[in-house]
Coordinates of C-alpha atoms in Angstrom, one line a residue:
X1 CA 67.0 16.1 79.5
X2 CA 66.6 15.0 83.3
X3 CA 69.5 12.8 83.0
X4 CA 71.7 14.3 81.1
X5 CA 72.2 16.9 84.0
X6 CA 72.1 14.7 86.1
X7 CA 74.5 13.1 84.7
X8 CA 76.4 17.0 84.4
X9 CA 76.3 17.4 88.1
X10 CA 77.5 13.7 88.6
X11 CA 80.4 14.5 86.8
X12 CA 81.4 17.7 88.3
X13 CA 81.2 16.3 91.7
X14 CA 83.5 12.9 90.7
X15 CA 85.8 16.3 88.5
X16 CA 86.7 18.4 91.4
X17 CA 90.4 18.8 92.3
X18 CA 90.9 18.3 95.6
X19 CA 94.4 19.6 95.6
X20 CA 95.3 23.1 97.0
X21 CA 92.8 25.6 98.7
X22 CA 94.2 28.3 96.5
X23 CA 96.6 28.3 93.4
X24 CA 99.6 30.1 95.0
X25 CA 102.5 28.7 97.0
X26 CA 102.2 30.6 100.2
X27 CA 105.0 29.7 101.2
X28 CA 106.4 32.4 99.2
X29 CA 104.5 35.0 100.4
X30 CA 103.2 36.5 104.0
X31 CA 99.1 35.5 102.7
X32 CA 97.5 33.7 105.9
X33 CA 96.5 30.6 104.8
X34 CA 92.8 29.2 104.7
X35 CA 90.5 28.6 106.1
X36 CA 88.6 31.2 104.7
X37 CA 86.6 33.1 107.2
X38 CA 84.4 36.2 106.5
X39 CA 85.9 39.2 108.5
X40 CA 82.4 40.6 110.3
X41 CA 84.5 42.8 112.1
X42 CA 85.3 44.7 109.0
X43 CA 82.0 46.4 108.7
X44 CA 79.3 47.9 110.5
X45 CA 77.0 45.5 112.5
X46 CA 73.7 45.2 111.2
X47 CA 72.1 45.9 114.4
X48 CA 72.8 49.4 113.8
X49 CA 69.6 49.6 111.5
X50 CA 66.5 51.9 112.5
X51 CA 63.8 49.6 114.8
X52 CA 66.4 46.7 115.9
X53 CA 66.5 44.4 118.9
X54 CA 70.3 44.6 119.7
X55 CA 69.8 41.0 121.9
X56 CA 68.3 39.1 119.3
X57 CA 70.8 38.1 115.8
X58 CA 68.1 36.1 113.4
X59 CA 69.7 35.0 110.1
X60 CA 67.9 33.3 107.6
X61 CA 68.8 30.6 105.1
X62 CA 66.9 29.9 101.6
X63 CA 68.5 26.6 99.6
X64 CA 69.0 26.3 96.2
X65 CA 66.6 25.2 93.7
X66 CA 65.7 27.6 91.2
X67 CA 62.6 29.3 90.6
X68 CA 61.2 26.5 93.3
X69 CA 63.4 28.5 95.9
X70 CA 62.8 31.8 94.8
X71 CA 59.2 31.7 94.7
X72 CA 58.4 30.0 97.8
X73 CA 61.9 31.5 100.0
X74 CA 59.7 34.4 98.5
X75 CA 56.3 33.4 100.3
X76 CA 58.1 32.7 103.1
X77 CA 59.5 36.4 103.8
X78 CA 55.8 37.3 103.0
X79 CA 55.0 35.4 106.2
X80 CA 57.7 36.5 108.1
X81 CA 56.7 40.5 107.7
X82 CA 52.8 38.9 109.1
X83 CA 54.3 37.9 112.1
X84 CA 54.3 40.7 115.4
X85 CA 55.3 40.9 119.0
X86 CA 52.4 40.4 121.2
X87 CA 52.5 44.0 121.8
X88 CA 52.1 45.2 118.1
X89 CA 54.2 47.7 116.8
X90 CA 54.2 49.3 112.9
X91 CA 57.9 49.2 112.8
X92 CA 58.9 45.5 114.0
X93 CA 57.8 42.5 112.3
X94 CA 59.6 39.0 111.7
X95 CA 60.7 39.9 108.0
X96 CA 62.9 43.3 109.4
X97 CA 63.9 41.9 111.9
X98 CA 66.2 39.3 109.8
X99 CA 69.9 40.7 110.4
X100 CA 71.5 38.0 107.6
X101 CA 70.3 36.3 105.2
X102 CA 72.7 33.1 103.5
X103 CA 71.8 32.2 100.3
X104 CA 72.3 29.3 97.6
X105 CA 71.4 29.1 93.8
X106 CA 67.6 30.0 93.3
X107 CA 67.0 31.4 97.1
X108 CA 68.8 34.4 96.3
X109 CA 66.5 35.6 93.9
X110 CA 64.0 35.9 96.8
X111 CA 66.9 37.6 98.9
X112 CA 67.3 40.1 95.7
X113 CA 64.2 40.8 95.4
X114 CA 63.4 41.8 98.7
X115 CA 66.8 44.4 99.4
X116 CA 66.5 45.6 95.7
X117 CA 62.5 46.7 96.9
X118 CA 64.0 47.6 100.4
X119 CA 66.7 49.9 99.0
X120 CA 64.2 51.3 96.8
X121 CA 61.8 52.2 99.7
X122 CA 64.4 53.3 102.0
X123 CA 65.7 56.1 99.6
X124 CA 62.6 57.3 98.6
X125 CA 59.8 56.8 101.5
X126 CA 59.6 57.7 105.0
X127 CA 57.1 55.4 105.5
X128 CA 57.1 51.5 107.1
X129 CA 58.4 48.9 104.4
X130 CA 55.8 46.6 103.1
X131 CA 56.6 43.6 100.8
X132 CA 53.1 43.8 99.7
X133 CA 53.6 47.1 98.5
X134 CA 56.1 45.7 95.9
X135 CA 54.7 41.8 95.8
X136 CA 53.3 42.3 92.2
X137 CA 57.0 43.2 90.4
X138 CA 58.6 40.6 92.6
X139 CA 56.0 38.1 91.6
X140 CA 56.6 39.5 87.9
X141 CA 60.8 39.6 88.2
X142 CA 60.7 36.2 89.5
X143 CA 58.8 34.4 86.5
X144 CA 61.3 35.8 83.8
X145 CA 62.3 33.3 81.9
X146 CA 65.8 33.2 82.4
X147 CA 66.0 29.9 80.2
X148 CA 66.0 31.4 77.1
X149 CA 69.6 33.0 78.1
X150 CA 71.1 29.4 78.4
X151 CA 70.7 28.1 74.8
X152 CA 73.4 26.4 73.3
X153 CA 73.4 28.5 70.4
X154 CA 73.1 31.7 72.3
X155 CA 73.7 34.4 69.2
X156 CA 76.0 37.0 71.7
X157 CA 78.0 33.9 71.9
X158 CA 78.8 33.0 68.8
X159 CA 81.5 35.7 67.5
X160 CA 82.9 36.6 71.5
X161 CA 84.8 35.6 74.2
X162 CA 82.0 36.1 75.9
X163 CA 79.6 32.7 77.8
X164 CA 76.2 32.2 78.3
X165 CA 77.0 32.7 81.8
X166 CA 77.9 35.9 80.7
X167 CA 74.4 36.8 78.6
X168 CA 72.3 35.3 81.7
X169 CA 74.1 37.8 84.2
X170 CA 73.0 40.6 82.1
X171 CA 69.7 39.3 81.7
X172 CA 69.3 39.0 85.7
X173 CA 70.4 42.7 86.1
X174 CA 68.2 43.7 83.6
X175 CA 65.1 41.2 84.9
X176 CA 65.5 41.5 88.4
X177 CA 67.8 44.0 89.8
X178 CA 67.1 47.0 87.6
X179 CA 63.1 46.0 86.9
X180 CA 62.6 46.7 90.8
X181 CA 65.0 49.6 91.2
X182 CA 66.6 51.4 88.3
X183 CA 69.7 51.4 90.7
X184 CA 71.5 48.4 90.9
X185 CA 72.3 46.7 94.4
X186 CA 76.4 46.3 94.8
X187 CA 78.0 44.6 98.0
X188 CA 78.7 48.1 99.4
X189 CA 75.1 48.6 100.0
X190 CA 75.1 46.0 102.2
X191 CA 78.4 45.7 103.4
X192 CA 78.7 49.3 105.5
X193 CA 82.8 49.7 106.0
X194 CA 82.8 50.2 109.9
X195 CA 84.8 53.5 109.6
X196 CA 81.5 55.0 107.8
X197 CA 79.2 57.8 109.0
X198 CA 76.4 56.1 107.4
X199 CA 74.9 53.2 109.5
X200 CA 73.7 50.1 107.6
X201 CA 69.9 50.6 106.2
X202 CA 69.5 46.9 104.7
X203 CA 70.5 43.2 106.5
X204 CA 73.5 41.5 105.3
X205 CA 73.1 39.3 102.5
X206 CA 75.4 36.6 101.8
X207 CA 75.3 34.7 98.4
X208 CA 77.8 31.4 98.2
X209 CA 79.6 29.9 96.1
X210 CA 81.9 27.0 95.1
X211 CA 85.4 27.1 94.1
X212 CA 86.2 25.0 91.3
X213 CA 89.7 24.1 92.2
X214 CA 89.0 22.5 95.3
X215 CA 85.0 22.3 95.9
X216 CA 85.2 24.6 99.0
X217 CA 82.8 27.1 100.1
X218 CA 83.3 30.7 99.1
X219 CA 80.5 33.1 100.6
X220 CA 80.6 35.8 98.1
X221 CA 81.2 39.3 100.4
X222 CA 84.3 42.2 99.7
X223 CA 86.7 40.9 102.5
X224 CA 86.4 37.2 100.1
X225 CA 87.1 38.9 97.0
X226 CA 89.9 41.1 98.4
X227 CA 91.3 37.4 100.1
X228 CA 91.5 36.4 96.7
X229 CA 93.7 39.0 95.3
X230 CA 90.7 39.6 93.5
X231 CA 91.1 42.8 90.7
X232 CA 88.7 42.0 88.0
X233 CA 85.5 40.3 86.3
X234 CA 82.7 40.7 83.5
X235 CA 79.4 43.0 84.5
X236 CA 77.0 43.0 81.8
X237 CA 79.2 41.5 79.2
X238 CA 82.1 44.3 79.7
X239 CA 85.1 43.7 81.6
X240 CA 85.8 45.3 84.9
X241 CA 87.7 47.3 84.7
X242 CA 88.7 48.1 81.4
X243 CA 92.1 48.6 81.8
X244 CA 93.9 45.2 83.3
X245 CA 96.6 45.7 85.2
X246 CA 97.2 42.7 87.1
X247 CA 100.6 41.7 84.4
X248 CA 102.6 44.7 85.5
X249 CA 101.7 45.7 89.0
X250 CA 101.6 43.6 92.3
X251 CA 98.3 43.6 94.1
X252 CA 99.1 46.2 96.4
X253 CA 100.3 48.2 93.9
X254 CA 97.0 48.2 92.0
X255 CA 95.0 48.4 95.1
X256 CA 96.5 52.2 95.3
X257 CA 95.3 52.8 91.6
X258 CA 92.7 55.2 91.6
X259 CA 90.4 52.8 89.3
X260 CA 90.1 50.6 92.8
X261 CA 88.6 53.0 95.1
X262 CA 85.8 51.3 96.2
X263 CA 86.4 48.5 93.6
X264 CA 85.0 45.6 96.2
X265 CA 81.8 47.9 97.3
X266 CA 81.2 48.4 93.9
X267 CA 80.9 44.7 92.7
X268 CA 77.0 43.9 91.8
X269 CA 74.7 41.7 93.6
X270 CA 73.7 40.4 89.6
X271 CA 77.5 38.7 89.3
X272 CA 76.8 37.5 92.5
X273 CA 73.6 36.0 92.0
X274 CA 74.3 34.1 89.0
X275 CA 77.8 32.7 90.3
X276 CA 75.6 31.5 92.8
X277 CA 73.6 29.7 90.6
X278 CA 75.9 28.6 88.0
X279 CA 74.5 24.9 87.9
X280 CA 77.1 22.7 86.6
X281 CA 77.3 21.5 83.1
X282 CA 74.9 24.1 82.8
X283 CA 76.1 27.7 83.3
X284 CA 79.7 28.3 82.5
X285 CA 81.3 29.0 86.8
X286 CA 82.3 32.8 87.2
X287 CA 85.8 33.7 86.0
X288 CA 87.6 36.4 88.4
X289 CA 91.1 37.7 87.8
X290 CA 93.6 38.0 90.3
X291 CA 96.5 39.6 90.8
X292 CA 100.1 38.8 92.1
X293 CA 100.6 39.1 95.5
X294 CA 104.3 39.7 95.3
X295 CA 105.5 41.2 91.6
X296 CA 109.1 39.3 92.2
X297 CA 107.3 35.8 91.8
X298 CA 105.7 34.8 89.3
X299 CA 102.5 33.8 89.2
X300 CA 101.1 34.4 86.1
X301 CA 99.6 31.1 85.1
X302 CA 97.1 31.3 88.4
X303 CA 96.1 34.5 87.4
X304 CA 92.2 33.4 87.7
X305 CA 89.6 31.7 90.5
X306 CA 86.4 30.1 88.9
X307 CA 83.6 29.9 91.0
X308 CA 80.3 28.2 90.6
X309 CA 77.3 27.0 92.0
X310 CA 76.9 27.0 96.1
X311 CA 75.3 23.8 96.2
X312 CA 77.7 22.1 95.3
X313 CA 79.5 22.7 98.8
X314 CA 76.1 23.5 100.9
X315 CA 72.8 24.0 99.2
X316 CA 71.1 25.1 102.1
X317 CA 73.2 28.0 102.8
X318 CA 73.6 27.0 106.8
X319 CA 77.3 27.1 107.3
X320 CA 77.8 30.9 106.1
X321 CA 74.6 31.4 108.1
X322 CA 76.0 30.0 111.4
X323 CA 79.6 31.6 111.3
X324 CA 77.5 34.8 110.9
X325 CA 75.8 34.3 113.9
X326 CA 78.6 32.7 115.9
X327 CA 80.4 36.2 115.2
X328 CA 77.2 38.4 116.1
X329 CA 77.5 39.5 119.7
X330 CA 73.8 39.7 120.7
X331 CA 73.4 37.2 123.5
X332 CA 70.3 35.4 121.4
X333 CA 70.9 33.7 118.4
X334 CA 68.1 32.7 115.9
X335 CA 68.3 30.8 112.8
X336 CA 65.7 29.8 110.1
X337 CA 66.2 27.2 107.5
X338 CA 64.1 27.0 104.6
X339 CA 64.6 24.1 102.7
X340 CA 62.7 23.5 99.3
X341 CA 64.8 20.3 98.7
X342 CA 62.3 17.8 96.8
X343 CA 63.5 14.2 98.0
X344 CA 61.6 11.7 95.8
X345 CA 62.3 8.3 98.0
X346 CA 59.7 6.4 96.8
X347 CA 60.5 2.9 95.7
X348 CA 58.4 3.2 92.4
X349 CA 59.3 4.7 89.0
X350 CA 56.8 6.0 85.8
X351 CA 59.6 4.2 82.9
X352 CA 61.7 1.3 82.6
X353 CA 64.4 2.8 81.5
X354 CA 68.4 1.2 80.5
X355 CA 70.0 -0.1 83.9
X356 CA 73.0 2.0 83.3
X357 CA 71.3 5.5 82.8
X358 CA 69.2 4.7 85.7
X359 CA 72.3 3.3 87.9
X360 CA 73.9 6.6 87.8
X361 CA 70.6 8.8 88.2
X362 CA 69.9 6.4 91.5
X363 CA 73.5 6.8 92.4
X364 CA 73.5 10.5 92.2
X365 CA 70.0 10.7 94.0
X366 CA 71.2 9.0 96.4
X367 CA 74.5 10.9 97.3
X368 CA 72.3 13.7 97.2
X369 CA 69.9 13.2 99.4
X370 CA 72.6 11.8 102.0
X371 CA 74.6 15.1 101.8
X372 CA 71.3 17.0 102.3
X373 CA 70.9 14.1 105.9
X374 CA 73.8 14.9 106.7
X375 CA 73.1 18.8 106.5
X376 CA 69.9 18.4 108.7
X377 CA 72.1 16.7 111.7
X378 CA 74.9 19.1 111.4
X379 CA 72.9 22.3 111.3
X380 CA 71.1 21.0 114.5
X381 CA 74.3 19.7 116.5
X382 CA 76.4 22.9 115.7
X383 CA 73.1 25.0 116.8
X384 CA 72.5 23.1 119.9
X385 CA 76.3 23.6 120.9
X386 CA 76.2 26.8 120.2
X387 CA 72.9 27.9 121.6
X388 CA 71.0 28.7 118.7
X389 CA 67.6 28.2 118.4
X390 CA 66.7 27.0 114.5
X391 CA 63.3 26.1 112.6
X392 CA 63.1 24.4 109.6
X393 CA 60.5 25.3 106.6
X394 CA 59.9 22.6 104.5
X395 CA 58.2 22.9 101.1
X396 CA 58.0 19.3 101.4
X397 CA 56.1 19.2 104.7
X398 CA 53.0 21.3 103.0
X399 CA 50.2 18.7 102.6
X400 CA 48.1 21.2 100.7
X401 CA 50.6 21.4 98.2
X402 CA 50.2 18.9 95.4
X403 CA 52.6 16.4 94.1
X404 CA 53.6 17.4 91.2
X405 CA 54.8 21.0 92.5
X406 CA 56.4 19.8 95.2
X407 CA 58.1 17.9 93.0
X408 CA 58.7 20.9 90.3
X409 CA 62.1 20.9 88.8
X410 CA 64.9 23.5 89.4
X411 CA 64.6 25.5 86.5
X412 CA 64.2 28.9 85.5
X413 CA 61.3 28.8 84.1
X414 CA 58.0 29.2 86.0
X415 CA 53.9 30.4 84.7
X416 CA 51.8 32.2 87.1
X417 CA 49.8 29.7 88.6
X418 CA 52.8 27.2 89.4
X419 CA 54.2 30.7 90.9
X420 CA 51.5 31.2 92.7
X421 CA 51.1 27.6 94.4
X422 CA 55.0 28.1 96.0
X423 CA 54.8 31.2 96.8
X424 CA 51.1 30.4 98.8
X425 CA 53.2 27.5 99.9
X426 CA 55.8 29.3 101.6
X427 CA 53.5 31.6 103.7
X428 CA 51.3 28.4 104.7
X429 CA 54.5 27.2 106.0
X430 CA 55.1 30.1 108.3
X431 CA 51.8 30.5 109.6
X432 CA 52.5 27.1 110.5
X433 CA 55.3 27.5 112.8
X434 CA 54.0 30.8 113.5
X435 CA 54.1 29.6 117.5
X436 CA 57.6 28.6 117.8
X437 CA 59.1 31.6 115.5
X438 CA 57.8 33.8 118.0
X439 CA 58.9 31.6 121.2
X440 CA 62.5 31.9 119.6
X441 CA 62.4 35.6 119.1
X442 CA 61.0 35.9 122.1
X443 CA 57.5 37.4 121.0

């Protein structure tokens, strides 16, 4: 099974068209062409929130890797709320004081998992959040096992347009989202238009994405969407909306429709979690429909973008992370990696296996872990020209660990006491660099 996804993700890296950014000829039309940059001056800045140091912007990244990711990313924001200014104060700790947070694949479960609890507490208590407070339905949401929703012969599949894709989305809403707060969490909870009254209560989460066409990065917020013409998609198995209009009108037209008030605030963190994590060859990418820009050309066969897995592009999540922060005015920038990549570069194997097979398993490994090198010097020359101070968390760096979970797959699939061991993992790792997260926030 090991190598026939490897073998998957080989294929869709070697498939990728490298030919336009985008499907329409802009030529034609008075679009700005890419690259594609997320307009933080659109909304609210997060430092707005109740208890914030204005001077300090902290983002933090969580790679992908499944229920690896989520549990220990998890851990990790457990250690982060344990952390304190010398002078100790109820409302400021290191996890609230995280402005952004750029996720990949299995690290934004973590992310969801915290803002869903957040949101939760914010509407309802007066009192200081506490992760542990909600730690035993995180712990619970994040060993579903979202594996069953990826069988080939999925049932809901058999007699509908619909994908597995489609089933597992529904099943994260249900899982995740909705099993720690009835209400679900859209982009507009995060995403505060800057002409609101209301000031932004949670940090600003970023899930990314892949575009198929071209392989590019596509951090998944409502100025992105609305970039892409974007004017429909599948929630929970059901089109949104019902009604498509996007043969008739142009896409300002439909943009004045009363069906598309609020239509990119209302988009759900669940679509956005499982684009994210649309491994290839594994979970059918995210289908969006689009609209034409101008209704005198005609554009109708690129009517869709398909968007899959972020990790494809950057599974550690950095580059969203660091325009974020490049954007932020506060004259301190701070920027946590955590990184549950599981690099097994040991010369010796358990089988013998056929040359070929394990040819193009060695091959992939190795392109792998040379994009993930190459990651690791990029994040710290772009930091270290820009100022930023950055920490990585390993899970690979945690001795007390054992072998074989550092070494667990990405899956989604976990039992409690492999849960447990990450997610112990990832607050090990904090205490660790206890030292130097407070030096860089300034504690």
């Amino acid at each position: 099974m090991k190598k026939i996804i490897l073998l998957m993700l080989t294929l869709s890296f070697l498939t990728c068209n490298h030919d336009s950014y985008v499907v329409m000829d802009y030529s034609k039309t008075d679009v700005k062409t890419p690259p594609v940059s997320i307009d933080l001056d659109r909304y609210k800045t997060v430092q707005k929130r109740n208890n914030q140091n204005n001077n300090i912007a902290f983002a933090v990244t969580i790679s992908g890797g499944g229920y690896r990711a989520a549990n220990f990313g998890l851990g990790c924001l457990k250690g982060l709320e344990s952390i304190t200014p010398a002078k100790k104060s109820a409302s400021v700790n290191g996890l609230m004081e995280i402005d952004y947070l750029s996720t990949v694949s299995g690290g934004g479960f973590a992310a969801a998992a915290y803002l869903s609890t957040l949101k939760l507490h914010s509407g309802k208590e007066k009192s200081i959040y506490s992760l542990s407070k909600y730690s035993d339905n995180m712990m619970k949401a994040l060993r579903t096992n979202l594996e069953l929703s990826l069988l080939v012969f999925e049932p809901e599949c058999w007699s509908s347009p619909l994908d597995r894709g489609d089933v597992l989305e529904k099943r994260i809403d249900n899982k995740l989202f909705r099993f720690l707060n009835e209400k679900e969490l859209i982009l507009g909870d995060v995403f505060i238009a800057r002409n609101s009254t209301e000031n932004p209560v949670l940090p600003m989460w970023v899930a990314n994405g892949t575009l198929e066409k071209n392989c590019s990065l596509v951090p998944l917020t409502p100025d992105i969407f609305e970039y892409y013409n974007v004017v429909g998609y599948t929630h929970r198995k059901h089109k949104v909306p019902v009604e498509d209009f996007s043969d008739e009108l142009s896409f300002n037209e439909i943009k004045q429709k009363a069906e598309f008030k609020d239509f990119y605030n209302n988009i759900p963190y669940a679509l956005m979690l499982k684009t994210s994590a649309s491994f290839p060859g594994l979970i059918a990418e995210t289908t969006f429909r689009c609209a034409r820009y101008n209704r005198d050309i005609n554009y109708n066969k690129y009517r869709y973008i398909h968007i899959l897995d972020g990790g494809v592009c950057d599974n550690l999540g950095y580059r969203t992370a660091l325009e974020l922060l490049n954007k932020d005015r506060s004259p301190q920038k701070v920027l946590i990696i955590i990184d549950v990549f599981n690099d097994n570069i040991q010369p010796y194997d358990r089988k013998e296996g056929p040359p070929i097979t394990v040819a193009a398993e060695r091959y992939l490994q190795s392109t792998v872990i040379s994009k993930h090198l190459f990651s690791i010097e990029d994040i710290k020359y772009r930091c270290s020209k820009s100022g930023i101070k950055y920490i990585f968390i390993n899970l690979r760096d945690d001795s007390d660990l054992s072998d074989d979970m550092r070494q667990f797959g990405t899956r989604l699939k976990i039992n409690e006491k492999e849960q447990k061991a990450l997610y112990m993992s990832g607050e090990r790792m904090i205490k660790k660099n206890e030292v130097q997260i407070k030096s860089a926030l300034g504690w």
